[in-house]
PDB file of C-alpha atoms and ligand atoms in Angstrom:
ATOM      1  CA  UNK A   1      29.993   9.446  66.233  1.00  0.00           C
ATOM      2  CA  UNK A   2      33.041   7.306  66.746  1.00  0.00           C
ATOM      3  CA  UNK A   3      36.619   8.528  66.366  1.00  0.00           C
ATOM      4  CA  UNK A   4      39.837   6.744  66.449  1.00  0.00           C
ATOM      5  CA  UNK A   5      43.494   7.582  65.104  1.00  0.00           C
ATOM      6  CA  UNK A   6      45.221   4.774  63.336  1.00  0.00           C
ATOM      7  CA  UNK A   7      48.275   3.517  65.420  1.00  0.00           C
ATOM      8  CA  UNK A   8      51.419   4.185  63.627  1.00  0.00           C
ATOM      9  CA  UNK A   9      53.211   1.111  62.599  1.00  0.00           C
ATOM     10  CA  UNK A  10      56.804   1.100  64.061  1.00  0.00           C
ATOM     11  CA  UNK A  11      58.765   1.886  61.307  1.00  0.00           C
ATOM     12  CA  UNK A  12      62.047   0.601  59.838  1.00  0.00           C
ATOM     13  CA  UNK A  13      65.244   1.581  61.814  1.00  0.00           C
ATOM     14  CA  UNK A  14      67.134   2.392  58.546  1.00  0.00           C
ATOM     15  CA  UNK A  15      64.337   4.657  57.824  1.00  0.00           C
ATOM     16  CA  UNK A  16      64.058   6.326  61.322  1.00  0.00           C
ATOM     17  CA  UNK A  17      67.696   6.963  61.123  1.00  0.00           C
ATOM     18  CA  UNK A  18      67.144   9.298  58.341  1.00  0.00           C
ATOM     19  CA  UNK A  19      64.266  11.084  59.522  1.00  0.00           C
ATOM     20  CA  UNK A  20      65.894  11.302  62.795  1.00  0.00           C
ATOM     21  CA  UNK A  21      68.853  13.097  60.915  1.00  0.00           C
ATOM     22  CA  UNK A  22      66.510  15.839  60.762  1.00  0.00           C
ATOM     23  CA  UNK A  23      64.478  15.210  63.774  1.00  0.00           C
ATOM     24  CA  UNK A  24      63.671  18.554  64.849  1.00  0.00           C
ATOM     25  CA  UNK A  25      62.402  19.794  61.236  1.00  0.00           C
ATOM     26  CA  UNK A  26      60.171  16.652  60.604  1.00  0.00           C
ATOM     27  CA  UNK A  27      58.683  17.234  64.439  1.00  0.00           C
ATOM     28  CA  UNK A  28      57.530  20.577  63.308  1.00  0.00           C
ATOM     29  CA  UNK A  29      56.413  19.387  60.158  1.00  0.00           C
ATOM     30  CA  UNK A  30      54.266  16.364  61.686  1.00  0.00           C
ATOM     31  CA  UNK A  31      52.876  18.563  64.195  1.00  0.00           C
ATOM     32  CA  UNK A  32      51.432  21.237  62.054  1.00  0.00           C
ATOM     33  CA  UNK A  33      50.039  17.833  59.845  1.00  0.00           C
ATOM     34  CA  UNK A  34      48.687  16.526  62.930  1.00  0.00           C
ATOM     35  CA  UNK A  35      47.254  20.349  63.218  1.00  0.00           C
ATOM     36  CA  UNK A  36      45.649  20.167  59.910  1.00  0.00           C
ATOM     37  CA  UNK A  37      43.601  17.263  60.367  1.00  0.00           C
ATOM     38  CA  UNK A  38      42.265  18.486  63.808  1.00  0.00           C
ATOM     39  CA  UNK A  39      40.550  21.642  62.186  1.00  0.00           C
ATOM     40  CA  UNK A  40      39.529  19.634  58.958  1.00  0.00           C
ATOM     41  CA  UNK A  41      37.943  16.425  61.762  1.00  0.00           C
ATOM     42  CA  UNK A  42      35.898  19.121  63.496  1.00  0.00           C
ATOM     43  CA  UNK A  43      34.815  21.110  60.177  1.00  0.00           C
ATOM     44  CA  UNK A  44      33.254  17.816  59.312  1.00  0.00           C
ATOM     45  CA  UNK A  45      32.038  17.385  63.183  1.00  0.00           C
ATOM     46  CA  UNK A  46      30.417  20.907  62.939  1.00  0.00           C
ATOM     47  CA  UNK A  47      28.786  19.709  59.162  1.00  0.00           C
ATOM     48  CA  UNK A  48      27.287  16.352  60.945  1.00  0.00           C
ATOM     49  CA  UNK A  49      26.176  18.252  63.922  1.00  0.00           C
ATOM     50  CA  UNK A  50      24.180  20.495  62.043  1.00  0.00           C
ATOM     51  CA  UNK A  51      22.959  18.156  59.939  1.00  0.00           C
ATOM     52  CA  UNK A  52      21.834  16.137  62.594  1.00  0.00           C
ATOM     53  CA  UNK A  53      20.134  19.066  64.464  1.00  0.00           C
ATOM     54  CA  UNK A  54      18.329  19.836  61.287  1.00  0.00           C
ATOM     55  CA  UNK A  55      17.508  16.675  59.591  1.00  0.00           C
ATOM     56  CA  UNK A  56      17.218  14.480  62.536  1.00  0.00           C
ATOM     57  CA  UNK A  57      19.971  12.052  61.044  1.00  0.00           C
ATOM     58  CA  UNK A  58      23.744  11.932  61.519  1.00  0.00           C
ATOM     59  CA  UNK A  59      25.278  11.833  57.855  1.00  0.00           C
ATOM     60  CA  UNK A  60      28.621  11.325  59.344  1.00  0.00           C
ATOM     61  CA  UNK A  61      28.960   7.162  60.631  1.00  0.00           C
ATOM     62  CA  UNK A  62      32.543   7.493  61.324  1.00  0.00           C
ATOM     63  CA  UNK A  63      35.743  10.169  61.354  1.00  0.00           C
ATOM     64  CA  UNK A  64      39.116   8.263  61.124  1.00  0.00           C
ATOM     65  CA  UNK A  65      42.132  10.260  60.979  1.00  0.00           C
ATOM     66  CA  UNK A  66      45.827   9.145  60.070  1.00  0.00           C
ATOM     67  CA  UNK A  67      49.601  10.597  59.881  1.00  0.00           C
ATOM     68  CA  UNK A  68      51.340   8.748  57.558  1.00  0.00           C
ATOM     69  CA  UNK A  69      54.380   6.949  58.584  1.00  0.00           C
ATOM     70  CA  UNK A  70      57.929   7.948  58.217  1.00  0.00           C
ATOM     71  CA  UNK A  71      58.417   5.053  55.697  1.00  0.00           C
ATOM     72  CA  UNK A  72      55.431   5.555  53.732  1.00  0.00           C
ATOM     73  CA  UNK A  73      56.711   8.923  53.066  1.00  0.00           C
ATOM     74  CA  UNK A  74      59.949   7.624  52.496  1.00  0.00           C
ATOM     75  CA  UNK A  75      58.605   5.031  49.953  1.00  0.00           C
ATOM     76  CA  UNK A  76      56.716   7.603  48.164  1.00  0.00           C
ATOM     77  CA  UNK A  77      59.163   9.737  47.757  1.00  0.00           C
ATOM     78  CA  UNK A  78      61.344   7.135  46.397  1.00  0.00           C
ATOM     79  CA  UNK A  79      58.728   6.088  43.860  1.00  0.00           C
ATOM     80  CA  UNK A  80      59.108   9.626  42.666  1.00  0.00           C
ATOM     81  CA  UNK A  81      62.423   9.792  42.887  1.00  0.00           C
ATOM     82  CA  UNK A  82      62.533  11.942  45.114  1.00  0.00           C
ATOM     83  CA  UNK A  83      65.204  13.297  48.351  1.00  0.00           C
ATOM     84  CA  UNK A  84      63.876  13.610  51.507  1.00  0.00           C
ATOM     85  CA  UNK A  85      63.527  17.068  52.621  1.00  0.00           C
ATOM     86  CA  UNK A  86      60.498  19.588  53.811  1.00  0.00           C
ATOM     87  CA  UNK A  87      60.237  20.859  50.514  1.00  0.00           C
ATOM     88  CA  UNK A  88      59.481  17.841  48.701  1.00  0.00           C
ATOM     89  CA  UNK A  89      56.903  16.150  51.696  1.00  0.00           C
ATOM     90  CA  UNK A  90      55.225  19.115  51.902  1.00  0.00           C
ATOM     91  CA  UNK A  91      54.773  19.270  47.609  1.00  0.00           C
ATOM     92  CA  UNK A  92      54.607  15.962  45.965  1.00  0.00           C
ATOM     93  CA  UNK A  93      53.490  14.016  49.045  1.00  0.00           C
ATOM     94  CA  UNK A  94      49.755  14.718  49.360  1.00  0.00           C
ATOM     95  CA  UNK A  95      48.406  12.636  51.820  1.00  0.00           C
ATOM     96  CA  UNK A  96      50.749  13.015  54.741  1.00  0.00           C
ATOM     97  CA  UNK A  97      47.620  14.295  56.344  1.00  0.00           C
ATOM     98  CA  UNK A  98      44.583  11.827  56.145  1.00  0.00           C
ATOM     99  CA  UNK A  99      40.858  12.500  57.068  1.00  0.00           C
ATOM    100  CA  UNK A 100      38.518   9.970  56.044  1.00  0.00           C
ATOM    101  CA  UNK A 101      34.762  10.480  56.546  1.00  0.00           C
ATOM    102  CA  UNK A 102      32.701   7.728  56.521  1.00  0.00           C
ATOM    103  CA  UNK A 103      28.461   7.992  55.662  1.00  0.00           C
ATOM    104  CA  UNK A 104      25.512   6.074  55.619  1.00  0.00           C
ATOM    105  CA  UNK A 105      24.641   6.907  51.813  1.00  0.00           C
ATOM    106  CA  UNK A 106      25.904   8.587  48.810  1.00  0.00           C
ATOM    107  CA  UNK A 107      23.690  11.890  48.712  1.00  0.00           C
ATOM    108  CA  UNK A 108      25.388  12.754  52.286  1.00  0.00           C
ATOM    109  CA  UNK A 109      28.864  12.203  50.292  1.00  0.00           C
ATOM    110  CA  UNK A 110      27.658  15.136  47.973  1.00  0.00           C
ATOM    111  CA  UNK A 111      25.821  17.295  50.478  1.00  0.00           C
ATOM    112  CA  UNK A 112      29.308  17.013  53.290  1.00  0.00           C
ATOM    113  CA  UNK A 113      32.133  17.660  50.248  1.00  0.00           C
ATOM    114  CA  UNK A 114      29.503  20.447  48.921  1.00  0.00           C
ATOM    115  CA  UNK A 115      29.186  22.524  52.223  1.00  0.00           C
ATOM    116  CA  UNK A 116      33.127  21.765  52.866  1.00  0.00           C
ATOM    117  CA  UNK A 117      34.449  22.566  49.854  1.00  0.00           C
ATOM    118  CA  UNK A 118      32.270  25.859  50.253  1.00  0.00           C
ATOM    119  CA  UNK A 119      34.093  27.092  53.538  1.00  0.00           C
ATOM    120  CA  UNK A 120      36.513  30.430  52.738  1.00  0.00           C
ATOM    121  CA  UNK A 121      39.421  28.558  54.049  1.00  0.00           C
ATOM    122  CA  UNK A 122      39.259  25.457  52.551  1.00  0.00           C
ATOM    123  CA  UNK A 123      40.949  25.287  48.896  1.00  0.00           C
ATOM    124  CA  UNK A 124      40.644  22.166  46.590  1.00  0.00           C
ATOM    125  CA  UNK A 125      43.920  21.429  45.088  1.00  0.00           C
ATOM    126  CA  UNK A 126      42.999  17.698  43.690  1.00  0.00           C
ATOM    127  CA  UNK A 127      39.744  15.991  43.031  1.00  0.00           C
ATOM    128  CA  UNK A 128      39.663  12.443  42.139  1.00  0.00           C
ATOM    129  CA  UNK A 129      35.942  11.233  41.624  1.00  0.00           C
ATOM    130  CA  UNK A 130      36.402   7.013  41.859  1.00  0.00           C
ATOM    131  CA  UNK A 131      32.254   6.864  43.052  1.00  0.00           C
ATOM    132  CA  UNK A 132      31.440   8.357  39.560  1.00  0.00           C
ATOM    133  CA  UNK A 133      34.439   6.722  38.200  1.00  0.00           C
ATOM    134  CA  UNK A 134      35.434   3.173  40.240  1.00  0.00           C
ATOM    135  CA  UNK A 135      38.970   2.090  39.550  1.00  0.00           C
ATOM    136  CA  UNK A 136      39.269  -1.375  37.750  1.00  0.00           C
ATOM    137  CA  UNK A 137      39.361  -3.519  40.665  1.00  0.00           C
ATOM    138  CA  UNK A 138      36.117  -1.563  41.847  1.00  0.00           C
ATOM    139  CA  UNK A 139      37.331   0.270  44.614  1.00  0.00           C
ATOM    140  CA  UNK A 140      35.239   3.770  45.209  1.00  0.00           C
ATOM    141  CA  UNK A 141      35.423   6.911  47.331  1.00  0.00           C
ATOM    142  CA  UNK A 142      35.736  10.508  46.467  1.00  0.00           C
ATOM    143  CA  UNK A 143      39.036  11.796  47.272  1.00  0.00           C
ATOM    144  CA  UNK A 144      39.603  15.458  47.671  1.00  0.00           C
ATOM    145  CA  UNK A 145      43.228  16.857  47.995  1.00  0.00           C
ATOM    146  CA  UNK A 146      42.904  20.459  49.939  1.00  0.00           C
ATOM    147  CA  UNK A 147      44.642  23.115  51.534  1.00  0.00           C
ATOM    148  CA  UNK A 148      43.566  24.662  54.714  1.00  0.00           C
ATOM    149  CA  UNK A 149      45.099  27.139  57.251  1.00  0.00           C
ATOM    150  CA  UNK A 150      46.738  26.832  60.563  1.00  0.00           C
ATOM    151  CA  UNK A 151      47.364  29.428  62.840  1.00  0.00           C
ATOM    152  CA  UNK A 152      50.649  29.356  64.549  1.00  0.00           C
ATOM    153  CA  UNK A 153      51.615  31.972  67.606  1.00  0.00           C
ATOM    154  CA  UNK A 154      53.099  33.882  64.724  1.00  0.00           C
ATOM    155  CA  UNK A 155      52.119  33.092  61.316  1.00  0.00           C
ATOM    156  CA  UNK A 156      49.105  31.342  59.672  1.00  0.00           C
ATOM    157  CA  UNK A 157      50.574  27.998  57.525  1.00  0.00           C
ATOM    158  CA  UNK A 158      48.851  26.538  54.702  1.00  0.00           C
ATOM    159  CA  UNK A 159      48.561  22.847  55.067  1.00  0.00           C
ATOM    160  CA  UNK A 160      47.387  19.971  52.446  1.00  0.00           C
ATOM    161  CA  UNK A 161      45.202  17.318  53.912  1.00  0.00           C
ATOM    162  CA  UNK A 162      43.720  14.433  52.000  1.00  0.00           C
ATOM    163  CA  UNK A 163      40.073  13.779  52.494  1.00  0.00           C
ATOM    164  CA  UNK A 164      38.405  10.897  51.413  1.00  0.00           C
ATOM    165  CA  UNK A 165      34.634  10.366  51.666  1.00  0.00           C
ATOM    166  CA  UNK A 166      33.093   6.669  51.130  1.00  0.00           C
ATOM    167  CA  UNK A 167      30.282   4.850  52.440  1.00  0.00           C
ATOM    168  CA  UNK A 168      29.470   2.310  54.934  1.00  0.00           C
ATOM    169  CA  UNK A 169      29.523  -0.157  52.037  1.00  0.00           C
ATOM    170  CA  UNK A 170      32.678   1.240  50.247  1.00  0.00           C
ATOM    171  CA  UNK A 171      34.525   1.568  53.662  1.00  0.00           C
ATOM    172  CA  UNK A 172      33.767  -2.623  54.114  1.00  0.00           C
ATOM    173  CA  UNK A 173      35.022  -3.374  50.443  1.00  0.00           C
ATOM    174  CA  UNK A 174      37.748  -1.282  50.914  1.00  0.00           C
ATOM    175  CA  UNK A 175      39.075  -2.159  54.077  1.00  0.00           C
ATOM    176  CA  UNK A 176      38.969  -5.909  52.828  1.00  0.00           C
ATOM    177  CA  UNK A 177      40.459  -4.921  49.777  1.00  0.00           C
ATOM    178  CA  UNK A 178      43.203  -3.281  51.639  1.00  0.00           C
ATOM    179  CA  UNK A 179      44.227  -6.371  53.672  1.00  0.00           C
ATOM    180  CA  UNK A 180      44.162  -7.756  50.815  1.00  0.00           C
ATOM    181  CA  UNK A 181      46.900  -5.919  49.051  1.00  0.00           C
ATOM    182  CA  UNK A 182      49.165  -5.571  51.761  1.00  0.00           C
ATOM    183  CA  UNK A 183      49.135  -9.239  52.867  1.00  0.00           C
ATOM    184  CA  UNK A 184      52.915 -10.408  51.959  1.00  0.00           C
ATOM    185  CA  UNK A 185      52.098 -14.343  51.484  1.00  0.00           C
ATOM    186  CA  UNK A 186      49.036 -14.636  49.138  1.00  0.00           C
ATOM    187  CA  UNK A 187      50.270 -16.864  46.189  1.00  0.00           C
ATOM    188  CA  UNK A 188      49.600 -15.110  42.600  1.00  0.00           C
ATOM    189  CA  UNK A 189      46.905 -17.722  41.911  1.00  0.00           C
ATOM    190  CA  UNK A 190      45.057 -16.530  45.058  1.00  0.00           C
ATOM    191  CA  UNK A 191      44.959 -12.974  44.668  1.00  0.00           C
ATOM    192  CA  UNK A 192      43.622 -13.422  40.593  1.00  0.00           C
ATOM    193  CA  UNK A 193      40.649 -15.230  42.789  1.00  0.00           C
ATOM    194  CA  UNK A 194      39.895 -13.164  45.283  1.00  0.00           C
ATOM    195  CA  UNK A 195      40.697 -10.031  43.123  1.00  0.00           C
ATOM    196  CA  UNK A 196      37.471 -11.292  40.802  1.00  0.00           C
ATOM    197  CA  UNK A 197      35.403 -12.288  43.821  1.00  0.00           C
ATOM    198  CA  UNK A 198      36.285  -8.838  45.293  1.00  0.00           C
ATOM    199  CA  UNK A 199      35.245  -7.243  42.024  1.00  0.00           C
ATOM    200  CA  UNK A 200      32.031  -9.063  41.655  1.00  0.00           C
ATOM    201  CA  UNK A 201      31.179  -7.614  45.487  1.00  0.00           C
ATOM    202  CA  UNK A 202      32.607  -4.205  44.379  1.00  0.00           C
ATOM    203  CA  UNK A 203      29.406  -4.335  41.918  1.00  0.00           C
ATOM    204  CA  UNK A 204      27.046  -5.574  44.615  1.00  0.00           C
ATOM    205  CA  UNK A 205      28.429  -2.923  46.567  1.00  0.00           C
ATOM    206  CA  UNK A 206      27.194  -0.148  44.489  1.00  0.00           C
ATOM    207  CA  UNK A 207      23.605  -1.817  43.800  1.00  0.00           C
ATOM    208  CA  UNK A 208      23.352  -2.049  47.743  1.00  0.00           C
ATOM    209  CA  UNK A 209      24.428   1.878  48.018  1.00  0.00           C
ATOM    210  CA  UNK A 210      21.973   2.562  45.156  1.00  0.00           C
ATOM    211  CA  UNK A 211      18.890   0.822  46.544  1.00  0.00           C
ATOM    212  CA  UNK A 212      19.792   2.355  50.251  1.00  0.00           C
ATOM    213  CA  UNK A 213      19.458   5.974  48.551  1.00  0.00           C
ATOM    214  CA  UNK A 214      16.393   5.059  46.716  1.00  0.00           C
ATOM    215  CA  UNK A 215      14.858   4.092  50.511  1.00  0.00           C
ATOM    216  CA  UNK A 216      16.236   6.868  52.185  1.00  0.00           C
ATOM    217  CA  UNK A 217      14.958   9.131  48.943  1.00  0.00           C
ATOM    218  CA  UNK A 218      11.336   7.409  49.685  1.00  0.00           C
ATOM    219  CA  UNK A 219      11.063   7.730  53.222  1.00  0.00           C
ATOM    220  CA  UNK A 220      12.045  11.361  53.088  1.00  0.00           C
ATOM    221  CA  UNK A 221       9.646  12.596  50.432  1.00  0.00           C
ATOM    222  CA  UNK A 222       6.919   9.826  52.460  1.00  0.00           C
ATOM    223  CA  UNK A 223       7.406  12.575  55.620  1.00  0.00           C
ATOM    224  CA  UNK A 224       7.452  15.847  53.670  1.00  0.00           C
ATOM    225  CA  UNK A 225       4.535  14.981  52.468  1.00  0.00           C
ATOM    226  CA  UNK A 226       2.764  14.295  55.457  1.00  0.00           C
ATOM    227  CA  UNK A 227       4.182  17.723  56.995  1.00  0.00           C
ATOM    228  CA  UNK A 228       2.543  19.220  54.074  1.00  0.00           C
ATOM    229  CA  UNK A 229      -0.906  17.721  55.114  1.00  0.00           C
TER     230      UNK A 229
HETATM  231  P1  0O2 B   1      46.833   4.067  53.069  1.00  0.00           P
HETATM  232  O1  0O2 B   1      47.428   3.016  53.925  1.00  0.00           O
HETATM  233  O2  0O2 B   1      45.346   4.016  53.050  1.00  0.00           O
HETATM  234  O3  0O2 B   1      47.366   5.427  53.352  1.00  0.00           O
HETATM  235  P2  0O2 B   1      49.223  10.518  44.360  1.00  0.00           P
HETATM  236  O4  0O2 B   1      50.697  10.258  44.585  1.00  0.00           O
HETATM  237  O5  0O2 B   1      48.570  11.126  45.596  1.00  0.00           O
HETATM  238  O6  0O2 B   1      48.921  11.260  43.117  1.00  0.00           O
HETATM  239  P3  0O2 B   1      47.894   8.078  45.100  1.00  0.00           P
HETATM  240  O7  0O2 B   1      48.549   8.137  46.445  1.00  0.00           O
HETATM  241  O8  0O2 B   1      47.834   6.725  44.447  1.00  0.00           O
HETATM  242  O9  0O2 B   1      48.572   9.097  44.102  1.00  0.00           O
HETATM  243  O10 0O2 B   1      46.445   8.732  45.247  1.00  0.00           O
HETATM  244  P4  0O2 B   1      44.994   8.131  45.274  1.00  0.00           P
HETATM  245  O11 0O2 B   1      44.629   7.407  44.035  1.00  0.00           O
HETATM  246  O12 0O2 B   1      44.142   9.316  45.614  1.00  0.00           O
HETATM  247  O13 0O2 B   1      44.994   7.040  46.457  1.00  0.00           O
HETATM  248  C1  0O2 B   1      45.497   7.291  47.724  1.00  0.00           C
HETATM  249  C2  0O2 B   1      44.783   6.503  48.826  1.00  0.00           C
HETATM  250  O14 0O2 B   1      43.469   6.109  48.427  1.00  0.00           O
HETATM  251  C3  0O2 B   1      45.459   5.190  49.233  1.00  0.00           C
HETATM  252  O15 0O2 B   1      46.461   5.459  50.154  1.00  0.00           O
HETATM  253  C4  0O2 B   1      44.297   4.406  49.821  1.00  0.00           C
HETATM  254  O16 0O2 B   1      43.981   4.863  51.131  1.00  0.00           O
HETATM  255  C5  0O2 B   1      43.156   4.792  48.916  1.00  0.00           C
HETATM  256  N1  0O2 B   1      43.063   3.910  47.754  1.00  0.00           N
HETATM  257  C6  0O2 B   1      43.305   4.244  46.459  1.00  0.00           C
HETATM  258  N2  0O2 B   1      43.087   3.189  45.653  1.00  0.00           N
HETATM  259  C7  0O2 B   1      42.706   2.161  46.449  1.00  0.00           C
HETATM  260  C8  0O2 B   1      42.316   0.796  46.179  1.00  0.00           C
HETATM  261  O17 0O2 B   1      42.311   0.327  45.044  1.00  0.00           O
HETATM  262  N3  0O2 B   1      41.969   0.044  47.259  1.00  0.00           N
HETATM  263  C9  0O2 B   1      41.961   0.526  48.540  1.00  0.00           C
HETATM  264  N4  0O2 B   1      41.604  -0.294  49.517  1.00  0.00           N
HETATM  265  N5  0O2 B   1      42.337   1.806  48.822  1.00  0.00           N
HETATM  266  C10 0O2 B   1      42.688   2.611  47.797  1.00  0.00           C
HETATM  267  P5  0O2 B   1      47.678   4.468  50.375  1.00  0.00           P
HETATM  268  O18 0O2 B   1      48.860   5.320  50.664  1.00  0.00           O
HETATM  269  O19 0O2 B   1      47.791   3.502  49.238  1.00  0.00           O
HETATM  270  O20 0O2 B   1      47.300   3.627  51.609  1.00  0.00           O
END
């Protein structure tokens, strides 16, 4: 399985200035973020594992975890209209903790958020279904919004961590898509083009995801059967 943390981009002075205002608070905060996503990355580690010990197949292609950035938070916060302070990060900004799991098909989508959502310590705040229901421009992945504990030398914390699950196929839209969107010197006319092209592969996207589960579906009913024999 790999695993790599996104590099933080450097962020704007202005914007360090204020965080750095209130460094020592937004240290803490990070860290117990940063805490979060370790023990949600190795619930889904110990889910793959086991799966893989029992099934023979790793369900799990890829772990990728990510802080988000000082001015992301700032920017979303502004959006809201919103003053930066623990309180209101901790609240209305949902995915300062990011965990995304990436899978070779759909049904191990279902079968990882099932047994994950199942744990005692892991509450689902938020659950935003875009496989089931793709947003216009096609993008899917199942998004879950939790909250799970940290333990601290004295006190246990509650933390909110976004998880997204997607597929191999999703992830490669996705990651396209996101370029994309956050490339500053596409003319209008060029992103209405690509935008359409990018939906028609959105579509071809989900046929290829549908016709890799109906395989995998065929090949694993193919070797019960023979077991049964
Ligand atoms: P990055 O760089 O990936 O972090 P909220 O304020 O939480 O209620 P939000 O943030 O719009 O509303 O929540 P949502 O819809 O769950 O989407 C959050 C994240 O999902 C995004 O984070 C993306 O990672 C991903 N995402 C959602 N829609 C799209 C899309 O159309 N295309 C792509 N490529 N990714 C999408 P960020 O912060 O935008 O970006």
């Amino acid at each position: 399985m790999k695993k790599h943390e996104k590099e933080i981009e450097k962020p704007d002075p202005a914007i360090l200035e204020k965080f750095q205002a209130r460094t020592q608070e937004f240290q803490t905060l990070m860290t117990y973020y940063r805490s979060a996503i370790r023990e949600v990355e190795t619930k889904f580690q110990i889910l793959a594992d086991e799966s893989a010990l029992l099934n023979d197949r790793n369900p799990v292609n890829d772990i990728q975890t990510r802080l988000k950035s000082p001015q992301s938070i700032l920017e979303k916060l502004e959006r809201k209209g919103l003053s930066l302070c623990w309180e209101n990060i901790e609240n209305e900004v949902l995915d300062v903790a990011g965990v995304r799991v990436v899978c070779p098909f759909i049904d191990d989508i279902d079968r990882l958020a099932g047994a994950f959502l199942e744990q005692d310590d892991v509450h689902l705040i938020r659950k935003k279904d875009y496989i089931r229901h793709p947003k216009e421009n096609g993008y899917r992945s199942l998004h879950l919004i939790i909250e799970t504990p940290i333990y601290l030398m004295h006190e246990k914390k509650m933390m909110k961590v976004e998880v997204q699950l997607r597929t191999i196929a999703m992830e490669f839209w996705a990651s396209l898509e996101h370029q994309m969107r956050y490339k500053k010197d596409l003319s209008d006319e060029l992103i209405g083009k690509l935008s359409s092209q990018l939906r028609g592969c959105a579509a071809i996207s989900a046929n290829l995801d549908e016709q890799m589960q109906s395989i995998r579906n065929r090949i694993d009913q193919e070797t019960i059967e023979q077991e049964e024999d």
